[in-house]
XYZ file of C-alpha atoms in Angstrom:
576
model
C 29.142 19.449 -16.917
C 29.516 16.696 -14.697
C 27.475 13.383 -15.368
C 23.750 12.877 -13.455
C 24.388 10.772 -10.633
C 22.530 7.176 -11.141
C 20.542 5.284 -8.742
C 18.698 1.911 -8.519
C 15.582 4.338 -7.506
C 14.924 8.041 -7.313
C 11.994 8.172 -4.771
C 9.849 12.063 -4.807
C 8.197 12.346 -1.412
C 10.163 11.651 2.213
C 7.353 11.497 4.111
C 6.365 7.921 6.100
C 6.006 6.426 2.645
C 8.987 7.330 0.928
C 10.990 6.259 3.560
C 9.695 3.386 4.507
C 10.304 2.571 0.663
C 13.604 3.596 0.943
C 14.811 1.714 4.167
C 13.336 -1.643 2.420
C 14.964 -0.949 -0.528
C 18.368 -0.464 1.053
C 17.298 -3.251 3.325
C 17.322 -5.362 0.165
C 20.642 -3.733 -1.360
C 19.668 -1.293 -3.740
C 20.806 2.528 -4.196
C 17.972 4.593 -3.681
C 17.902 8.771 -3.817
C 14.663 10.890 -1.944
C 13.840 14.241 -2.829
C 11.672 15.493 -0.208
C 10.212 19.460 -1.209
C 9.047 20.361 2.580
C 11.240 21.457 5.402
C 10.144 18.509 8.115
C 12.456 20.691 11.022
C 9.602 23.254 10.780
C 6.132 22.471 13.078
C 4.284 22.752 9.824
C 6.775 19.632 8.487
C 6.091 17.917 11.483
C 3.073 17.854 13.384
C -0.656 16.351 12.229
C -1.451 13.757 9.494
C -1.799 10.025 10.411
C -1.946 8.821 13.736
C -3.270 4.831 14.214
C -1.442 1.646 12.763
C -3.451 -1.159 13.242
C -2.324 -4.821 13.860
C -1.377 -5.974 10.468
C 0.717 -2.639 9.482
C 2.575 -3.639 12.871
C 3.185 -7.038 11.961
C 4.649 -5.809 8.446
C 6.600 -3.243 10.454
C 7.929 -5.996 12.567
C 8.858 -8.186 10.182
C 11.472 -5.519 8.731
C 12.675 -5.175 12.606
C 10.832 -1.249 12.206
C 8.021 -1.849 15.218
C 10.056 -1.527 18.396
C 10.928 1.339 18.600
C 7.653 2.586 17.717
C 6.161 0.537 20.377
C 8.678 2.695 22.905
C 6.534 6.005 21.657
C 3.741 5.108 21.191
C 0.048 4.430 22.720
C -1.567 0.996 22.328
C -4.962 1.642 22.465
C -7.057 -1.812 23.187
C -10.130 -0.104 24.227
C -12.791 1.937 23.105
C -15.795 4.570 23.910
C -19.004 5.792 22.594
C -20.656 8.745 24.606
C -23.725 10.449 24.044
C -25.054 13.687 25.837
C -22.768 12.978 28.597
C -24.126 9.080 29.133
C -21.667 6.244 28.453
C -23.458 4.013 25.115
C -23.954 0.584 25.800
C -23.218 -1.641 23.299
C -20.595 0.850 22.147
C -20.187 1.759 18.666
C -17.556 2.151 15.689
C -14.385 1.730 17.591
C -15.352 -1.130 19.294
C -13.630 -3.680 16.866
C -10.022 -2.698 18.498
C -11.370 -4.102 21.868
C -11.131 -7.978 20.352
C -8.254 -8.228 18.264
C -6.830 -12.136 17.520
C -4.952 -14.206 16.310
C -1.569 -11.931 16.532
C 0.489 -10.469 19.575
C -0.361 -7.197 17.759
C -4.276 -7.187 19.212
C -3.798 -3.241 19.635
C -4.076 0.041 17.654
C -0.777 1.296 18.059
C -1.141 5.650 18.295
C 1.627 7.325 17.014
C 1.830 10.714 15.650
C 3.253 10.653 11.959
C 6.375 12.742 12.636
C 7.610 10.051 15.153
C 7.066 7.598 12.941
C 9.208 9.354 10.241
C 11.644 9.771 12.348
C 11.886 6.504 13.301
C 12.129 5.654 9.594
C 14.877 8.615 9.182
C 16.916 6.875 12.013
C 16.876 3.683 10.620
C 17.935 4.399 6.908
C 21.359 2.943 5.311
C 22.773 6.499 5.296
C 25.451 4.676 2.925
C 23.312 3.291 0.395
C 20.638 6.370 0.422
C 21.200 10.191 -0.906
C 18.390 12.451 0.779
C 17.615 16.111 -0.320
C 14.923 17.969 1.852
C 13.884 21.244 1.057
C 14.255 20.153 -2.822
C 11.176 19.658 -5.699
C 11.093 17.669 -8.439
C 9.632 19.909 -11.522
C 9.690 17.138 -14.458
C 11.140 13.778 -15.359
C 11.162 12.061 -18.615
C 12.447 8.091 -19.701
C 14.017 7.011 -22.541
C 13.465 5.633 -25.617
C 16.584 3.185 -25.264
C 17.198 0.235 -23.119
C 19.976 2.290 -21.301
C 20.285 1.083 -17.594
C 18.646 3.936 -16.124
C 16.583 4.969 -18.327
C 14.581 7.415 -16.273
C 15.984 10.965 -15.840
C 14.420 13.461 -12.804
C 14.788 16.852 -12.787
C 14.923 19.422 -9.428
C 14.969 22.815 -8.252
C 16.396 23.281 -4.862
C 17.777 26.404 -2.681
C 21.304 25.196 -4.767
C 19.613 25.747 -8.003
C 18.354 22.810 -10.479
C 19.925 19.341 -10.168
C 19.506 16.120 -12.106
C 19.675 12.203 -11.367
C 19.009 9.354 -13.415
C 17.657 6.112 -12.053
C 16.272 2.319 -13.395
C 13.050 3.420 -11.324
C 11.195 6.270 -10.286
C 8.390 6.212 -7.364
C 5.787 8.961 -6.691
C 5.383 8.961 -2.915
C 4.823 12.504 -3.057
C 1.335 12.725 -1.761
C -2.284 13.623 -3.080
C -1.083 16.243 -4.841
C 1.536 14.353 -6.861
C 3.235 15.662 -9.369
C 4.725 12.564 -10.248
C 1.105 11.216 -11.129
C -0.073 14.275 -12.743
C 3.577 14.296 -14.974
C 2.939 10.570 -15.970
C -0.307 11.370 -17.118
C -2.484 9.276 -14.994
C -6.110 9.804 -14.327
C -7.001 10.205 -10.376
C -10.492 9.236 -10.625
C -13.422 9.993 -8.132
C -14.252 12.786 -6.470
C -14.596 15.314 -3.647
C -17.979 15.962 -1.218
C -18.993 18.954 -0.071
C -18.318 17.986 3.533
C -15.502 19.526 5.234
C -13.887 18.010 9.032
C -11.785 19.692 11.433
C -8.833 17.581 13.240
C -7.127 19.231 16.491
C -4.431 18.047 18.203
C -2.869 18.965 21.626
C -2.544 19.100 25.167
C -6.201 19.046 27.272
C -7.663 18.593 30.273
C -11.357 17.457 30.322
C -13.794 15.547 32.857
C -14.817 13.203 30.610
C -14.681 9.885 32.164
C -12.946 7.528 30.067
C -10.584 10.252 27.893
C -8.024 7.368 27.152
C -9.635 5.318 24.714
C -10.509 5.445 21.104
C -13.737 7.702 21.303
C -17.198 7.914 19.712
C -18.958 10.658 20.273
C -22.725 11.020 19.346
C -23.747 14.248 18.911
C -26.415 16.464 16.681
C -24.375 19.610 15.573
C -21.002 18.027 14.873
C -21.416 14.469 13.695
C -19.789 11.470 15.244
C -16.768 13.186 16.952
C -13.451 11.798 16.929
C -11.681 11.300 20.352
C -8.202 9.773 20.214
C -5.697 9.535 22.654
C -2.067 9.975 20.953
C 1.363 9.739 22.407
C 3.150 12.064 24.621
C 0.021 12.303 26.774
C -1.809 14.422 23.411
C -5.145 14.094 22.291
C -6.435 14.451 18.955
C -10.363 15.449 18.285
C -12.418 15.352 14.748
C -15.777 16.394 13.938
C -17.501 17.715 11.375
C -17.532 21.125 10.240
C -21.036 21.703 8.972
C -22.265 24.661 6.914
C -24.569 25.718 10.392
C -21.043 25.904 12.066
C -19.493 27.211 8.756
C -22.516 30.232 8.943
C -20.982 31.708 12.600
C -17.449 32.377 11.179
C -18.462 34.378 7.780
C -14.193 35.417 8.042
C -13.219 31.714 8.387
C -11.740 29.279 10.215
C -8.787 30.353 12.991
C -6.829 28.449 15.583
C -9.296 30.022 17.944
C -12.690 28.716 16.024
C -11.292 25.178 15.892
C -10.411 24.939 19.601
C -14.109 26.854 20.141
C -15.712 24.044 18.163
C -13.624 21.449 20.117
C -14.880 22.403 23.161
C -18.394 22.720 22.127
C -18.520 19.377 20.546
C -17.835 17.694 23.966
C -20.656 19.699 25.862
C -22.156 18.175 28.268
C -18.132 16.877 29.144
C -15.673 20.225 29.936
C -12.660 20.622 27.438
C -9.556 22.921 28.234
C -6.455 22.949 25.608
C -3.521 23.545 27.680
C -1.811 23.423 24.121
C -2.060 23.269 20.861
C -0.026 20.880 18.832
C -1.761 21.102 15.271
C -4.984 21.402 13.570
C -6.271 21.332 10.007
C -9.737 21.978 8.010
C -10.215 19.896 5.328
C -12.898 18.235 2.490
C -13.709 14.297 1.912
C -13.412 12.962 -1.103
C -12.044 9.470 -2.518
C -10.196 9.254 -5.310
C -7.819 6.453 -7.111
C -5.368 6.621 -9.859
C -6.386 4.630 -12.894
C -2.992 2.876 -12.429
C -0.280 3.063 -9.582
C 2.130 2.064 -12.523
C 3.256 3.316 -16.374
C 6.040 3.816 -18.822
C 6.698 0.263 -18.799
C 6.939 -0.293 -15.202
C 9.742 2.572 -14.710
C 7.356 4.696 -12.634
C 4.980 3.857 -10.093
C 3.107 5.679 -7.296
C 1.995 4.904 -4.000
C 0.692 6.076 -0.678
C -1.609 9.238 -0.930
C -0.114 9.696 -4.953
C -1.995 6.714 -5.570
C -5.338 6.875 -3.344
C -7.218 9.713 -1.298
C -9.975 9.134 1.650
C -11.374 10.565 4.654
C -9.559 9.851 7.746
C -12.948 8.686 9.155
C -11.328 4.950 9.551
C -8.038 6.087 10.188
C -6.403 3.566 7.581
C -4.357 6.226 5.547
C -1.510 5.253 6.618
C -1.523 1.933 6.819
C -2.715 1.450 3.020
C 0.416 3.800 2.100
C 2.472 1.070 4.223
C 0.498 -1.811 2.631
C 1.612 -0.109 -0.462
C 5.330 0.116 -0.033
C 5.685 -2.996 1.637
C 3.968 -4.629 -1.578
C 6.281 -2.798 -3.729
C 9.769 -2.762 -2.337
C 10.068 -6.258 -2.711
C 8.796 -6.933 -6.344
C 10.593 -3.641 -7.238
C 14.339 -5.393 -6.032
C 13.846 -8.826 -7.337
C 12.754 -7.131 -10.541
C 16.233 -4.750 -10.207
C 18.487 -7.775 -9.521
C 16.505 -9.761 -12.218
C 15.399 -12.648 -9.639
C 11.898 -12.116 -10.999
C 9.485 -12.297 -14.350
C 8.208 -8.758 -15.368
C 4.797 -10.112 -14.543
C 5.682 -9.993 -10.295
C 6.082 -6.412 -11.027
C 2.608 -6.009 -12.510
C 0.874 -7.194 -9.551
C 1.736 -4.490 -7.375
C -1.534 -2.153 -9.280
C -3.650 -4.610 -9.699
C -3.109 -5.999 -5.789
C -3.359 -2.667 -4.145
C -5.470 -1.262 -6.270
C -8.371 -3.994 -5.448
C -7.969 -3.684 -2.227
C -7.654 0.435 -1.967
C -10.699 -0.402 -4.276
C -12.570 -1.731 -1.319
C -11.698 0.598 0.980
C -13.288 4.110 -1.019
C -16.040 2.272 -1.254
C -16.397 1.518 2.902
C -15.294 5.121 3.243
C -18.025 6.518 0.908
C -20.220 5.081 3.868
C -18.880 5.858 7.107
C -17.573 9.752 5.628
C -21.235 10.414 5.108
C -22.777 8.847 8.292
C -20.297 10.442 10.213
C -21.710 13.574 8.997
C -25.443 12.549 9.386
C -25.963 11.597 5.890
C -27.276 8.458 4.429
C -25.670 6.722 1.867
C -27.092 5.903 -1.754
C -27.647 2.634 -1.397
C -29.781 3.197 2.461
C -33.467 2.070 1.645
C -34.052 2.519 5.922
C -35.880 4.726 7.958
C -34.361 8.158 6.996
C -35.407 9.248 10.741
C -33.352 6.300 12.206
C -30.148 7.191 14.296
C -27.154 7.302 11.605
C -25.111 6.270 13.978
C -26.207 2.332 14.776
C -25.189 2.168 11.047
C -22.315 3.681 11.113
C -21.632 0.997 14.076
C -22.744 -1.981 12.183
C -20.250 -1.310 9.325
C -17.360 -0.836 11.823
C -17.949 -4.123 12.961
C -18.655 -5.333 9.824
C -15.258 -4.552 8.159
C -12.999 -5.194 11.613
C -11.218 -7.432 9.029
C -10.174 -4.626 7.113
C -10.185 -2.734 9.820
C -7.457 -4.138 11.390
C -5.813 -5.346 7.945
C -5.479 -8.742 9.357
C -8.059 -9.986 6.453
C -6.881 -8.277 3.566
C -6.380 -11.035 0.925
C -5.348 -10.506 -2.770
C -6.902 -12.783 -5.926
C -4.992 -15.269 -7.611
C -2.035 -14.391 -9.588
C 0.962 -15.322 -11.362
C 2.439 -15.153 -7.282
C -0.838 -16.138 -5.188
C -0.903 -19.746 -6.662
C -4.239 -22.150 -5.665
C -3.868 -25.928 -6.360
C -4.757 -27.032 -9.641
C -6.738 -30.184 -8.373
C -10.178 -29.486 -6.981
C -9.394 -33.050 -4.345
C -6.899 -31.200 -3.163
C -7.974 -27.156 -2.934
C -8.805 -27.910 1.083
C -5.151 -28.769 2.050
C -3.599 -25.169 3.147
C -4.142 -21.505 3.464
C -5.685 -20.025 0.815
C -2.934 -18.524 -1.599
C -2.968 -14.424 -1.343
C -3.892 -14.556 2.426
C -2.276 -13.629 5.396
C 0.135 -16.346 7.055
C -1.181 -17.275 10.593
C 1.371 -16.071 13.293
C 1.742 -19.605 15.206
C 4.099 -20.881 17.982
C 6.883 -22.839 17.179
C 9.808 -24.217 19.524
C 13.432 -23.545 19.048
C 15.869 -26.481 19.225
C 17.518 -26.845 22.470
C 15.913 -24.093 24.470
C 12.360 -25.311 23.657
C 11.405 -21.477 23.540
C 8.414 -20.467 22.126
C 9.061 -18.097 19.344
C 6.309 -16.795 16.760
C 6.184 -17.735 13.016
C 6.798 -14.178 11.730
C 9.885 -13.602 14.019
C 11.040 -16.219 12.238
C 9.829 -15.079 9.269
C 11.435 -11.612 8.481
C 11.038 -9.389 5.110
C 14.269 -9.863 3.461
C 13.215 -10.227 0.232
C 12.826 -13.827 0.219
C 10.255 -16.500 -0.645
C 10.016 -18.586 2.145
C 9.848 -22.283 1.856
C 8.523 -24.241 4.650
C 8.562 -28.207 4.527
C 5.942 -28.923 7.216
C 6.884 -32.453 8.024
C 3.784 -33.676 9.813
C 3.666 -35.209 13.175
C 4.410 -38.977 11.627
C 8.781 -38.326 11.041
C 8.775 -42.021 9.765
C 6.011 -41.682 7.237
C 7.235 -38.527 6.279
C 10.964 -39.778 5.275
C 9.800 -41.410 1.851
C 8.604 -37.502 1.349
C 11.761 -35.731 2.706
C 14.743 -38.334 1.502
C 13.660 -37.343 -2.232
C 13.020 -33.964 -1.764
C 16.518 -33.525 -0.102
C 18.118 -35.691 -3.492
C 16.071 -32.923 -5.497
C 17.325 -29.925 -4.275
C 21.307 -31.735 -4.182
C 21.339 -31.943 -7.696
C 19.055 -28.684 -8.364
C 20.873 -25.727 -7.120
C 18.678 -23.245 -8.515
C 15.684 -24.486 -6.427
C 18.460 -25.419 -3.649
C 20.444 -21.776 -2.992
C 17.817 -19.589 -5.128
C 18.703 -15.914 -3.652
C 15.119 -15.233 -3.520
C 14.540 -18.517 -1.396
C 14.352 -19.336 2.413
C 14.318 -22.350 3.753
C 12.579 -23.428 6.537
C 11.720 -27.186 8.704
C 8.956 -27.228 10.939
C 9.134 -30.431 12.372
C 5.866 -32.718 13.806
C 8.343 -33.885 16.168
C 10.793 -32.847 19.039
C 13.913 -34.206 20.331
C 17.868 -33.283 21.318
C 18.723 -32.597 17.852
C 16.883 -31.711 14.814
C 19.266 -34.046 12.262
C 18.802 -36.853 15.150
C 14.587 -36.294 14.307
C 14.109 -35.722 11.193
C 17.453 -38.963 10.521
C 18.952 -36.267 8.072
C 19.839 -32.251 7.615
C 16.843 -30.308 7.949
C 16.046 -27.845 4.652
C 17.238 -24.380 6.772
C 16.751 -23.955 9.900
C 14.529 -26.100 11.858
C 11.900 -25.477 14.214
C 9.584 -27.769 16.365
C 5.985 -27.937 16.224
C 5.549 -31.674 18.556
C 2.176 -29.746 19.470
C 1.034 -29.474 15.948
C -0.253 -25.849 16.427
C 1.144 -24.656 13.607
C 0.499 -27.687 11.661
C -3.200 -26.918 12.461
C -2.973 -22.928 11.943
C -1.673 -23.835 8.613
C -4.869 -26.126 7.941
C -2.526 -28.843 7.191
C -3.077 -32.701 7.832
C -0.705 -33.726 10.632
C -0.024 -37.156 9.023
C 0.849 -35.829 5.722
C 4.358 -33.736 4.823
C 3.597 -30.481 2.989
C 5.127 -27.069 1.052
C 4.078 -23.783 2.219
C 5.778 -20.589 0.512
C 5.069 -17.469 2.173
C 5.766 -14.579 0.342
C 8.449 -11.740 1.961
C 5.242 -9.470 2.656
C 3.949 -12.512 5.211
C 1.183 -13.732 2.630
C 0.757 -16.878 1.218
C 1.928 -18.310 -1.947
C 0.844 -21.387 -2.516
C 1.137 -24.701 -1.231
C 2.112 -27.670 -2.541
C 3.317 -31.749 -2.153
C 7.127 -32.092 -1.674
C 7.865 -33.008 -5.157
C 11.015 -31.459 -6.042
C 9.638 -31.023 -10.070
C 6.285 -29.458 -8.898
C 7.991 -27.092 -6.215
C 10.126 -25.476 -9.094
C 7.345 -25.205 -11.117
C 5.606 -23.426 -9.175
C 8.536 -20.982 -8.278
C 9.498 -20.922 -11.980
C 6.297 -18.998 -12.590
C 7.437 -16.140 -10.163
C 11.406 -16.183 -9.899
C 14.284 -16.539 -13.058
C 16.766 -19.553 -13.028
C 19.842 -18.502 -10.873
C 21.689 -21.666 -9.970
C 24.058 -21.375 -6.604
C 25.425 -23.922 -4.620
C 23.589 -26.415 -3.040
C 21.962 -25.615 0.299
């Protein structure tokens, strides 16, 4: 018998998730295998599921050079709606946080039906560097007692009969189902309502007014309705599917009762389905595995494998993306031993604070979205659930839009250890501000995070401050640092980066030496100020290769490397 093939990572699941894992992965040089059980060439494979990514899923997306083709297929939705019987709402309600988006070029919902954006992902993998089976389960795995390389073996059952790989890692992205998470033992904790929702997608014509914008609509006999405009000129519609509706069909739910439903949730608006695309019935629950990692780090789940919730906010996707984005990294510099074992243990316990927070917003809006109150409401049980179903929309546009979801302090998210100096900086574990900065020669404007793309790097940004003479008895030493310390110099897990107070004809002719990496202008001091930096002072900033910061720090040589020695191993290279 011929030996197992071997992988850097055996991923179970090739839906938006697993790939996504996969292209990073391969995007950071590893061997990676996906075992995918579902036919996706069949309309069951393909159509339904996710639909919205909001800003900062797009910004991670574009940072691994994934968003433009999406952008091509997709329907940027800046606007929103709230009707009720028939009359336009004014001030609108839940949606209305995607209609002032800042502080990123991304100030859209982007709406794109999941199978495009799998096959986006498809399109884009290192066919070279990634074996895919479809239409092939994984029925068991098991890891070894030694310290063999790959220590984790996975077992299949395919049309071909049973096949077997062995692997270093092995990732559950294999939905809420998982049988990776239910092989590895681990809890999935919470539970399921009661309340069921209907989603329908397709082709319609209506006379609604407004019919392409992110829709609320108020109504008594089937919630707060969903209206969303999708690409390819489709619309999707939700609502809830209460047991009064539930009593008319005593044989259950057809094709024919959902589009019925559709159309009756609208009333007084007309609804038509010229086609029909998709549509699903379905309970709300939340639930969270105890861990998204065990068997000493060799398996790990994320996406849906890891975390279930209503679609009410439409942020399943993007937490499975927040999820592999956190991962992929962590999991390579842990593969090519660039990191401590204690990066890898921050992927759980950073997603799983903030999937934490999000169960507990959807606990709210899944019930008043259904016309029930939550525990905690102490109101007027005759009040409209809707204005607080509004008020928490607005509320969490933060989250909403990802663009505020921060992780604590950790062995990676460093804060200064002197209170005088906690101020200087962007809090560690935030997201990096996407400023202007000028290119040499040109003077063209690019962003931060164009500079800044995910290739599994640290990036380390000497902001020189807007005083270049001042800032020399900072830089000279630094520079005589890193000559004679090639593992801080040419680390393989380290960018970096100049943005420079200053502008001139040459970048060595400003700054009176070689700038640390590239260089960039900032004579403006906009980013200088985004950063919350003080102009006259020279200054560290390490972003992280997901776009959050690290910490920030003076440039001492010593102190830089401390702080980097926490996260990454010695490798010394030459000198940069």
């Amino acid at each position: 018998m011929p030996s197992p093939e071997t992988y850097d990572v055996i991923i179970i699941g090739g839906g938006p998730v697993g790939l996504l894992l996969a292209y990073q992965l391969t995007r950071f040089e590893l061997s990676v295998c996906i075992v995918e059980k579902q036919d996706k060439d069949t309309p069951e494979g393909r159509y339904g599921r996710a639909i919205t990514l909001f800003p900062r899923t797009l910004e991670l997306l574009d940072q691994l050079d994934l968003v433009q083709p999406m952008l091509q297929q997709g329907f940027a939705c800046r606007s929103s709606v709230t009707y009720k019987d028939g009359v336009r709402q004014f001030p609108g309600k839940v949606w209305t946080f995607m209609e002032n988006i800042q502080g990123t070029v991304f100030d859209f919902a982007l709406v794109l039906r999941q199978m495009y954006t799998e096959d986006i992902l498809r399109e884009r993998l290192d066919r070279g560097k990634v074996t895919y089976h479809g239409s092939m389960e994984c029925v068991g795995f098991e890891t070894g007692l030694d310290d063999s390389e790959y220590p984790v073996t996975v077992h299949c059952s395919g049309p071909g009969g049973m096949m077997s790989a062995k692997s270093k890692y092995l990732v559950g992205a294999d939905g809420g189902h998982s049988l990776v998470r239910r092989y590895a033992n681990i809890p999935f904790d919470g539970d399921s309502s009661e309340d069921q929702w209907i989603r329908i997608d397709g082709i319609v014509e209506t006379n609604m007014p407004i019919n392409r914008a992110y829709g609320a609509i108020e109504t008594t006999t089937h919630g707060n309705v969903l209206w969303a405009p999708l690409d390819h000129g489709a619309t999707r519609i939700g609502y809830a599917y209460t047991p009064e509706i539930a009593a008319k069909y005593p044989e259950g739910v057809t094709e024919e009762v959902a589009v019925n439903e559709a159309i009756a949730c609208l009333w007084p608006f007309s609804l038509k389905f010229k086609e029909v695309h998709w549509w699903t019935l379905y309970k709300i629950g939340q639930r969270m595995a105890r861990t998204f990692a065990t068997h000493n780090n060799r398996i790990f789940i994320c996406g849906d494998a890891a975390h279930t919730h209503s679609s009410g906010a439409a942020q399943g996707l993007n937490t499975g993306i927040h999820d592999a984005v956190n991962l992929a990294w962590k999991l390579a510099l842990e593969v090519q031993r660039l990191s401590h074992p204690e990066v890898l243990d921050t992927y759980t316990t950073e997603r799983q604070s903030a999937v934490q927070r999000l169960l507990n917003y959807d606990k709210d809006i899944s019930l008043l979205m259904t016309h029930k109150w939550p525990a905690w409401y102490d109101g007027d049980p005759h009040a409209d659930p809707n204005v607080l179903l509004g008020e928490i929309f607005n509320n969490a546009a933060p989250f909403n839009t990802g663009l505020g979801i921060s992780y604590e302090a950790n062995v990676i998210n460093q804060p200064w250890e002197s209170s005088t100096e906690a101020a200087v900086g962007v809090q560690p574990g935030t997201r990096a501000p996407d400023t202007k900065l000028t290119t040499p020669g040109t003077f063209q404007s690019v962003r931060m995070h164009q500079v800044l793309r995910n290739r599994c790097q640290f990036h380390a940004i000497v902001f020189t401050g807007g005083d270049i003479k001042t800032a020399k008895s900072d830089l000279v030493p630094l520079r005589e640092y890193l000559d004679s310390h090639p593992e801080l110099a040419m680390h393989p897990a380290i960018a970096w980066l100049t943005v420079c107070g200053s502008a001139g004809c040459s970048p060595y002719e400003v700054l009176g030496m070689t700038g640390f990496g590239d260089t960039y202008f900032d004579a403006r001091g906009i980013a200088h100020y985004a950063y919350k930096l003080d102009s006259r002072k020279a200054m560290l900033v390490v972003i992280r290769p997901d776009g959050l910061i690290a910490f920030t720090c003076a440039l001492d040589g010593e102190t830089i490397w401390q702080h980097f020695s926490r996260i990454l191993r010695s490798q010394p290279q030459e000198t940069c």
